[in-house]
Structure formats: structure tokens, C-alpha cells
PDB file of C-alpha atoms and ligand atoms in Angstrom:
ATOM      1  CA  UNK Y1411      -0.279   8.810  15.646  1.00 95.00           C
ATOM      2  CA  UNK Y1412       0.778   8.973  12.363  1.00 98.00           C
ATOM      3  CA  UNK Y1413      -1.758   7.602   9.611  1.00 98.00           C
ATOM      4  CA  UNK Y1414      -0.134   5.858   6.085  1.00 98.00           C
ATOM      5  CA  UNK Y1415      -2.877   4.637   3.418  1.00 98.00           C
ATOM      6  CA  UNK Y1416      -0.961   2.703   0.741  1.00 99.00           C
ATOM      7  CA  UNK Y1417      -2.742   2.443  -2.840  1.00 99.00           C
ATOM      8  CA  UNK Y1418      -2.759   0.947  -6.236  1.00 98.00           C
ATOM      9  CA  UNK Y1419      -4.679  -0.130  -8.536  1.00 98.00           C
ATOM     10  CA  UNK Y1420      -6.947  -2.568  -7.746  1.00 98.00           C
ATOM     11  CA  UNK Y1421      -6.160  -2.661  -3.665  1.00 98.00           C
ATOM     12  CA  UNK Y1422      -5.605  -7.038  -4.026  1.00 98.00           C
ATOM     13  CA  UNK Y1423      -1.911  -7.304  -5.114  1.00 98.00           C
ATOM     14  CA  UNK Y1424       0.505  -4.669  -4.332  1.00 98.00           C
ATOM     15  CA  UNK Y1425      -0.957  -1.986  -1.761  1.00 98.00           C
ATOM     16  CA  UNK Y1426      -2.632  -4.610   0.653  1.00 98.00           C
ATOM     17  CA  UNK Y1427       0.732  -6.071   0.664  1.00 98.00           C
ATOM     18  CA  UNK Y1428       2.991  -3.316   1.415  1.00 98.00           C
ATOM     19  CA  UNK Y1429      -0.235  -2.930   4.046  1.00 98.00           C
ATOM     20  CA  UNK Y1430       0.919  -6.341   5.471  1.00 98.00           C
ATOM     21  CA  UNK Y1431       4.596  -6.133   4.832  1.00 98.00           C
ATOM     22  CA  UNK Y1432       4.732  -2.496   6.650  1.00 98.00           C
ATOM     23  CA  UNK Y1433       2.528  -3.362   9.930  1.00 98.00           C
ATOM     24  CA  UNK Y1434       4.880  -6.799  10.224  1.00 98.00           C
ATOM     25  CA  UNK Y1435       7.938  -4.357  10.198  1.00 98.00           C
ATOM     26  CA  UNK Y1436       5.902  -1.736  12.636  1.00 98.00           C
ATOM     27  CA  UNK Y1437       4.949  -4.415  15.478  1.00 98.00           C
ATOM     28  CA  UNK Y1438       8.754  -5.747  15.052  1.00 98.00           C
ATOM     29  CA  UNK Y1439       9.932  -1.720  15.989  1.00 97.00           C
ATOM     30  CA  UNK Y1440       7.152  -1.954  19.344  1.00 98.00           C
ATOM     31  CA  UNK Y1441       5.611   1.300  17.085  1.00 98.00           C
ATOM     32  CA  UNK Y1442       1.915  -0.278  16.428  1.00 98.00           C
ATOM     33  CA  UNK Y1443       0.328   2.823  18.837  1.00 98.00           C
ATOM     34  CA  UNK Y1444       2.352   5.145  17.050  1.00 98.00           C
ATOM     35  CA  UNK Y1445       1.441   4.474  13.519  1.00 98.00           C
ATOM     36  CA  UNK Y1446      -2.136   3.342  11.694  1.00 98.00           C
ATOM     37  CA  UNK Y1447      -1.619   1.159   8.436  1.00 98.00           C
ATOM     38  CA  UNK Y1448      -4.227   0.656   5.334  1.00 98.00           C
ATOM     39  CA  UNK Y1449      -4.644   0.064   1.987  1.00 98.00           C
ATOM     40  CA  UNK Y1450      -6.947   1.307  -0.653  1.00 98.00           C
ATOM     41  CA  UNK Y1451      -7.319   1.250  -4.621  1.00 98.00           C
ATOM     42  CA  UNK Y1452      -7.948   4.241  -7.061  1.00 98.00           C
ATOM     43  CA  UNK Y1453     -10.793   2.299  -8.607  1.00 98.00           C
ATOM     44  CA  UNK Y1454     -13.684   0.313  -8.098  1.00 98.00           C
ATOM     45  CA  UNK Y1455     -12.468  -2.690 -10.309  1.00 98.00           C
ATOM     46  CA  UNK Y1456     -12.161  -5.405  -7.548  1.00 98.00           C
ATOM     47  CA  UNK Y1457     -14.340  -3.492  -4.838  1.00 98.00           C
ATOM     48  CA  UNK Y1458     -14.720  -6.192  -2.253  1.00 98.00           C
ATOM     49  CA  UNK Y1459     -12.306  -8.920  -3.572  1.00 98.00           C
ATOM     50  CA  UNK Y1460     -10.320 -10.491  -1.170  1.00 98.00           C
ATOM     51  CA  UNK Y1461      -6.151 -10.189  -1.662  1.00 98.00           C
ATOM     52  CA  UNK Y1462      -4.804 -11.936  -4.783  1.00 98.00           C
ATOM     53  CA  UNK Y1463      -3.560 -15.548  -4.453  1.00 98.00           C
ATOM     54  CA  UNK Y1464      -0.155 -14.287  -5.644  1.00 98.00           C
ATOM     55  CA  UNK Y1465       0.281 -11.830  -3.064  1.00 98.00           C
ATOM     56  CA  UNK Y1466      -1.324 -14.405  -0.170  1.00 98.00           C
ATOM     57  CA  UNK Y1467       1.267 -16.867  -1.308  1.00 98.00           C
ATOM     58  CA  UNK Y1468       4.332 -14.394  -0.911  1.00 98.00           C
ATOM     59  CA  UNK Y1469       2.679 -12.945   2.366  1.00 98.00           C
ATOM     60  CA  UNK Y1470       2.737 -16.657   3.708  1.00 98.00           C
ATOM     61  CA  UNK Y1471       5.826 -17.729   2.845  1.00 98.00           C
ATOM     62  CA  UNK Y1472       7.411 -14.713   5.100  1.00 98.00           C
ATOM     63  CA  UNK Y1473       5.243 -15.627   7.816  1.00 98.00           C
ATOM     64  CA  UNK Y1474       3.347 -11.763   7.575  1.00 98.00           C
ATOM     65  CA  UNK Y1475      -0.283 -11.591   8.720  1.00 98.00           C
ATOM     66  CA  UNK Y1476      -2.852 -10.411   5.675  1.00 97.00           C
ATOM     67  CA  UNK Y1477      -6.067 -11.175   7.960  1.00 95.00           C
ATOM     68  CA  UNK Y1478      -6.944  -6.734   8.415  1.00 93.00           C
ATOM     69  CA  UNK Y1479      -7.645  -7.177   4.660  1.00 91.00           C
ATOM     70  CA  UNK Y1480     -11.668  -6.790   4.424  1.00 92.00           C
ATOM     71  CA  UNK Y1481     -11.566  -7.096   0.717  1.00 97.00           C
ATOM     72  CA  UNK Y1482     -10.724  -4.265  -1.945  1.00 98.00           C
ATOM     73  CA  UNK Y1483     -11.737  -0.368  -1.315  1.00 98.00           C
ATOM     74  CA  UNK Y1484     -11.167   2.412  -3.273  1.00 98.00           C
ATOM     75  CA  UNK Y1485      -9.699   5.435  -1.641  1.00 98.00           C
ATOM     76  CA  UNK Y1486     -12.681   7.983  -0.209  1.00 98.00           C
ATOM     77  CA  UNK Y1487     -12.112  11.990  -0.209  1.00 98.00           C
ATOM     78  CA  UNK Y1488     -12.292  11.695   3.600  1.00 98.00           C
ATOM     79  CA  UNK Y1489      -9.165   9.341   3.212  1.00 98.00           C
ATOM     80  CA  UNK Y1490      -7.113  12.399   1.919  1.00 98.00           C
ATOM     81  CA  UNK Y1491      -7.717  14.222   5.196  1.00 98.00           C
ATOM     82  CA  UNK Y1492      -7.703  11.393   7.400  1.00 98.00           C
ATOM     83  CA  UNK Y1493      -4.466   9.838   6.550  1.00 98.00           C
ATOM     84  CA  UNK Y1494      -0.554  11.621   6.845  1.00 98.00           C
ATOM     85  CA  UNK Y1495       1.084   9.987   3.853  1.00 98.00           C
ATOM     86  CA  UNK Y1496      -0.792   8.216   0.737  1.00 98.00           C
ATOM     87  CA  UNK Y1497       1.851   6.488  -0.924  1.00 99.00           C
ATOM     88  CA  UNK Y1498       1.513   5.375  -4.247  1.00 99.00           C
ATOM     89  CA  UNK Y1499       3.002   1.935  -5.972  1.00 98.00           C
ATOM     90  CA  UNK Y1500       3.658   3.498  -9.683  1.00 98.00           C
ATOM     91  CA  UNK Y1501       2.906   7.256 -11.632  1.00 98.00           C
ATOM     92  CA  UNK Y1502       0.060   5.762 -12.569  1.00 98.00           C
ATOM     93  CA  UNK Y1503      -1.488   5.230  -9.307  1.00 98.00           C
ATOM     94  CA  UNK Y1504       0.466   8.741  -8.185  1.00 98.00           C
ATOM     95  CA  UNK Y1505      -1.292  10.500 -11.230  1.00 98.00           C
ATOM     96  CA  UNK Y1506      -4.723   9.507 -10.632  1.00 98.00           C
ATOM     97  CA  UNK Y1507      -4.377  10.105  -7.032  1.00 98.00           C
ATOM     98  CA  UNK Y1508      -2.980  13.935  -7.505  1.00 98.00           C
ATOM     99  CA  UNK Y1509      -6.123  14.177  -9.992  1.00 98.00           C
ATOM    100  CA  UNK Y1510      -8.479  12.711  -6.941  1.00 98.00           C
ATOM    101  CA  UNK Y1511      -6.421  14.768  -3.882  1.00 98.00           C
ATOM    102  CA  UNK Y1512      -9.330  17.630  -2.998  1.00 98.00           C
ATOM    103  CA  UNK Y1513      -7.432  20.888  -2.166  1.00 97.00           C
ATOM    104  CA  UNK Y1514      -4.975  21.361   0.464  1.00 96.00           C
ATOM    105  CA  UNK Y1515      -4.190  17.623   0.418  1.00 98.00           C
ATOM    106  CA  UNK Y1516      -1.702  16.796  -2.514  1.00 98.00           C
ATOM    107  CA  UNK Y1517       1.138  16.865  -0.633  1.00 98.00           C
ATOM    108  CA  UNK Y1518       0.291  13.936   1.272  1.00 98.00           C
ATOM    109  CA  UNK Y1519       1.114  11.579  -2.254  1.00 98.00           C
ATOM    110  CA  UNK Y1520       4.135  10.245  -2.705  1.00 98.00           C
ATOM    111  CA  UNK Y1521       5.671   7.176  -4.238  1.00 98.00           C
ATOM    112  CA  UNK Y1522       6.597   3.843  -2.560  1.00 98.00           C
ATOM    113  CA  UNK Y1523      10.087   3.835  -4.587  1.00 98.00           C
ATOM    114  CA  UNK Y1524      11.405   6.504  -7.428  1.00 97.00           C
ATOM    115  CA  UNK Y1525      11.341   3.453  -9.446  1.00 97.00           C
ATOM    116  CA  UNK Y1526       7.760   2.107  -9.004  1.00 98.00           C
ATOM    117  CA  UNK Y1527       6.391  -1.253  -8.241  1.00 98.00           C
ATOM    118  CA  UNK Y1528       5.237  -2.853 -11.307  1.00 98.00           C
ATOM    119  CA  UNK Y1529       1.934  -4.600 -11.391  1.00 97.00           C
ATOM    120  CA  UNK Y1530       2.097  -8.280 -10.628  1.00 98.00           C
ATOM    121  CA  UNK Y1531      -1.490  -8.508 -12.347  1.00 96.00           C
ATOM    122  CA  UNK Y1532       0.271  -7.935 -15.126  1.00 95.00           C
ATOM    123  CA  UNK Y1533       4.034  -9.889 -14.589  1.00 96.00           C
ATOM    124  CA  UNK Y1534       2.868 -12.636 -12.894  1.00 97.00           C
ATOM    125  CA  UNK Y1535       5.975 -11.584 -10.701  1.00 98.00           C
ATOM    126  CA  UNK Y1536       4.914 -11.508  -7.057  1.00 98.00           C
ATOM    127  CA  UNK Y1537       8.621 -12.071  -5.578  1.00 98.00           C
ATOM    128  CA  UNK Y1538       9.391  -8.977  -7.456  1.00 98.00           C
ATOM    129  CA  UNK Y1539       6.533  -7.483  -6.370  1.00 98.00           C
ATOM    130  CA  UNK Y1540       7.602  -8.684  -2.993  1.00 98.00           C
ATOM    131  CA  UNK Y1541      11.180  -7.374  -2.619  1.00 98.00           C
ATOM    132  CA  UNK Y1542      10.591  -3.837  -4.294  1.00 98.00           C
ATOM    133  CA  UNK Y1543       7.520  -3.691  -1.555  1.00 98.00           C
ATOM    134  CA  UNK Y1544      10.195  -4.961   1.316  1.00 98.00           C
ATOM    135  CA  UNK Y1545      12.851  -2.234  -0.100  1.00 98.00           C
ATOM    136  CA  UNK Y1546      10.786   0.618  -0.169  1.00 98.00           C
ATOM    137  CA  UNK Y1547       8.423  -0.084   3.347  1.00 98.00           C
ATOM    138  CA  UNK Y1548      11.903  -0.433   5.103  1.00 98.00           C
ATOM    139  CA  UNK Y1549      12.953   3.635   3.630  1.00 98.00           C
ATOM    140  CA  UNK Y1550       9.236   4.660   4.641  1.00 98.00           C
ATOM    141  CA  UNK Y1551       9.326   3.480   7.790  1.00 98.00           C
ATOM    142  CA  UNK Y1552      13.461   4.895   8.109  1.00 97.00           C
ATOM    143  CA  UNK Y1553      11.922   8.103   6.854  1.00 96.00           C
ATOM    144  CA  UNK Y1554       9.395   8.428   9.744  1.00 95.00           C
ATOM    145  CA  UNK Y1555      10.951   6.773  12.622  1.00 92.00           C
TER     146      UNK Y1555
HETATM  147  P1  4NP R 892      -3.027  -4.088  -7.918  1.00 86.85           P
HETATM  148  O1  4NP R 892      -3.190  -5.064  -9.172  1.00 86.85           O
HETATM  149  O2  4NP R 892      -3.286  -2.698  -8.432  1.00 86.85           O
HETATM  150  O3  4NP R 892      -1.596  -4.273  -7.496  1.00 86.85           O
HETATM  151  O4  4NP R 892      -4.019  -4.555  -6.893  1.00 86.85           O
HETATM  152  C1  4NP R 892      -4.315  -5.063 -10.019  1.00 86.85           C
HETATM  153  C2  4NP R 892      -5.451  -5.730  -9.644  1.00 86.85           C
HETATM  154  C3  4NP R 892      -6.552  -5.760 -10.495  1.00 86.85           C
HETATM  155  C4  4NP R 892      -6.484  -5.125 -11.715  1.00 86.85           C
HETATM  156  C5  4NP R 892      -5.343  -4.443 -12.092  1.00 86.85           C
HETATM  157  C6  4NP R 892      -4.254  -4.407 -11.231  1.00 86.85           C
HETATM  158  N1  4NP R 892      -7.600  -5.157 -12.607  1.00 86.85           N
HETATM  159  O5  4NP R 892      -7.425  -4.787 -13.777  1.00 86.85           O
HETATM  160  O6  4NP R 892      -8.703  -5.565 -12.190  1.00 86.85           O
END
């Protein structure tokens, strides 16, 4: 089983939906027993919120299932040994998370795309948001298959 946390900022626009976009593409490959999907944020900001409207809009549109959402968490310590690969949506996310990572667990962090996903909280884009989080879920999940 392998174990992918994605995180962001906040854990209600970008990471729960590359959470959502990912385990759609997953169940479509008949891999769900082979690989564990979540989503976390780096802070406590929107601790508990429920996904933003934006990214429940985009998520409906395509038909993907948000439901697993339980409202926003930021990442735990135990989350850096418990998951495989914590994959980050921008170097801001990716620097705060190497600054988090206890020992022995850096490694783990890597980006989503070279390029980042910028923060729809902040565009207003969520169909950006939305195909850089399509792009870069389909070269994860090419990378681990
Ligand atoms: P996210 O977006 O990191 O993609 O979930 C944000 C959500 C909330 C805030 C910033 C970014 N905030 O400032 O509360």
C-alpha cells in the first residue's frame, strides 16, 4: 500500500482537490487497495472548514466525489512517518513542510508540478487550479504505477 498526503495551505482549495481529483483517477486504474489518498494543510487557518465553494464547483462539474473531505487539518508529525510521498502544491507549502519534516523524513516532500499550483484563494482561478491539479495527479500517479 502506498500512502500519498497532498498539502497546501489552508487544506479547502487546492490539496483536498488534487485529494479528489487523484482517488477519481485511482478507482478508474482498479488501484484503490493499492494506494491510500489524503489531504492536509501546513496551518491551522481553516482547521475544520469544509472544501471551498470554488473547488466544490470544479469537483462537480467533472463528476469527482469530494464527500472523504471531513473539513480542513493541518499535517501532524505522525503524518511524516505514516505517509510515502507528501506532495506539495507551491515552494511555499514545500518550504514550510521541509522546515516541519522531523528527521529521517524529508525526502518524502516533493512538489505536485516544477511549476507550482498557484493559490485560487488568491486568483479566483479554480479551472486553473483545476487543470494544473489534473496535469500533475496524472505524472504522480504515471510515476508510481
Ligand atoms: P489552499 O488555499 O491553500 O489552496 O487551501 C487557501 C485557503 C485559505 C487561505 C489561504 C489559502 N487562508 O488564508 O485562510
Amino acid at each position: 500500500m502506498k500512502k500519498v498526503l497532498f498539502v497546501c495551505l489552508g487544506n479547502i482549495c487546492r490539496s483536498p482537490m488534487a485529494e479528489a481529483v487523484f482517488r477519481k483517477m485511482v478507482e478508474d486504474e482498479n488501484l484503490s487497495d493499492k494506494i491510500f489518498i489524503d489531504s492536509a494543510a501546513t496551518s491551522s487557518w481553516e482547521h475544520g472548514n469544509p472544501i471551498h465553494s470554488g473547488t466544490q464547483t470544479k469537483l462537480k462539474e467533472q463528476k469527482i466525489a469530494f464527500d472523504l473531505h471531513k473539513g480542513s487539518q493541518k499535517i501532524s508529525s505522525e503524518d511524516f512517518y505514516e505517509f510515502d510521498k507528501i506532495i506539495a502544491m507551491d515552494e511555499s507549502n514545500l518550504e514550510n513542510l521541509r522546515k516541519m519534516a522531523p528527521e529521517g523524513t524529508r525526502q518524502k516532500i516533493a512538489m505536485l508540478l516544477e511549476q507550482g499550483v498557484p493559490d485560487p484563494w488568491f486568483t479566483g482561478d479554480f479551472q486553473e487550479t483545476y487543470q494544473l491539479v489534473k496535469m500533475g495527479c496524472q505524472r504522480l500517479l504515471d510515476e508510481i504505477v
